[in-house]
Every structure is written in structure tokens, then in C-alpha cells.
Coordinates of C-alpha atoms in Angstrom, one line a residue:
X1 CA 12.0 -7.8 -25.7
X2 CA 15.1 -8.1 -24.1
X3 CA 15.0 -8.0 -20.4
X4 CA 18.3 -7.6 -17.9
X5 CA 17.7 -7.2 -14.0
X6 CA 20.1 -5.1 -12.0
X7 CA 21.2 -5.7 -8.3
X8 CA 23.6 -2.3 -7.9
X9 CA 25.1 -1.7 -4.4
X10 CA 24.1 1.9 -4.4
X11 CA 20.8 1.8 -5.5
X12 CA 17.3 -0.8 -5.0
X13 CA 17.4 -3.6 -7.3
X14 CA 15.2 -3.1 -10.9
X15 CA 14.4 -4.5 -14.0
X16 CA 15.4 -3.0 -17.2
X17 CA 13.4 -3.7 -20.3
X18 CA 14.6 -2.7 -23.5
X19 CA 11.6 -1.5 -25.6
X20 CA 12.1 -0.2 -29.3
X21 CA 12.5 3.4 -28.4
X22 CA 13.3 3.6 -25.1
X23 CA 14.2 1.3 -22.1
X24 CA 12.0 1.0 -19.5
X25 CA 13.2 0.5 -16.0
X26 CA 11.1 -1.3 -13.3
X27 CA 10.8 -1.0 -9.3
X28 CA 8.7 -3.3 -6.9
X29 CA 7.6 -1.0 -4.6
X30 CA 5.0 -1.4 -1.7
X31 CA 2.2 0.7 -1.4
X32 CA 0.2 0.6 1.4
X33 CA -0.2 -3.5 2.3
X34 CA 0.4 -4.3 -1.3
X35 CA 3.1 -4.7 -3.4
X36 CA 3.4 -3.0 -7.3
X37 CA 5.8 -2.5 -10.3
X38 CA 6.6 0.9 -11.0
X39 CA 8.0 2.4 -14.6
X40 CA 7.7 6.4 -13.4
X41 CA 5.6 8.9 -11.2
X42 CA 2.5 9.3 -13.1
X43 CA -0.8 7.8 -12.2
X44 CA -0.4 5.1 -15.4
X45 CA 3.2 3.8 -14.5
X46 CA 2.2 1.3 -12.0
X47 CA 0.2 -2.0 -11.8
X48 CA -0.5 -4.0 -9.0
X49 CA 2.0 -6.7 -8.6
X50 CA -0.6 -9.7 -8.6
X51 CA -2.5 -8.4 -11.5
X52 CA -2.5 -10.9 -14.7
X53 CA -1.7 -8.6 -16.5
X54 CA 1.0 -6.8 -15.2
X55 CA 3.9 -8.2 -18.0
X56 CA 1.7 -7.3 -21.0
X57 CA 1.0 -3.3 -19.3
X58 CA 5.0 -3.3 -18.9
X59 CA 5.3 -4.6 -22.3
X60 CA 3.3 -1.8 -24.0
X61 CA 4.7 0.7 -21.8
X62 CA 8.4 -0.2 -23.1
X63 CA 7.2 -0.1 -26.5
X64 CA 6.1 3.7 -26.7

């Protein structure tokens, strides 16, 4: 999966990771006193930032 991170100046820095379908673009964002990625709004498109396996659930996501 190819990956490219983007530092605009108009807009917080993400990652963008091409899937097969889609691209997938992810935010560090904190909530609360912890920090998470983020891939959307819903419930489902966010994973703690410490958890093991937060690069394998960004994976799949990008591959739907």
C-alpha cells in the first residue's frame, strides 16, 4: 500500500493511504487526554493511537 503524508499550509497535516478502491486519508486527533488516528466520522473510523493494531485497522479500512 502506498503511503504519502501531507504537510499543507492551509490545512492539519495527514496521511494519505492509497487503498485499491479508494484512498484513505488519516488525522491524529486528540480526544479527551489521548491521542487517535481518524479515517472519517463514524464510530468505526478511529483507533487509539497506542493500540498494536492501529496500522493493520488502517490497512483494512483502505482496502474496502
Amino acid at each position: 500500500m502506498a503511503t504519502r503524508l501531507e504537510l499543507p499550509l492551509t490545512e492539519e497535516p495527514h496521511l494519505t493511504a492509497q487503498g485499491v478502491k479508494r484512498s484513505l486519508r488519516v488525522t491524529a486527533r486528540r480526544l479527551g487526554d489521548d491521542w487517535v488516528y481518524q479515517w472519517g466520522r463514524g464510530r468505526n473510523q478511529w483507533i487509539d493511537a497506542l493500540d498494536h493494531k492501529a496500522a493493520q485497522t488502517i490497512r483494512k479500512a483502505a482496502a474496502r
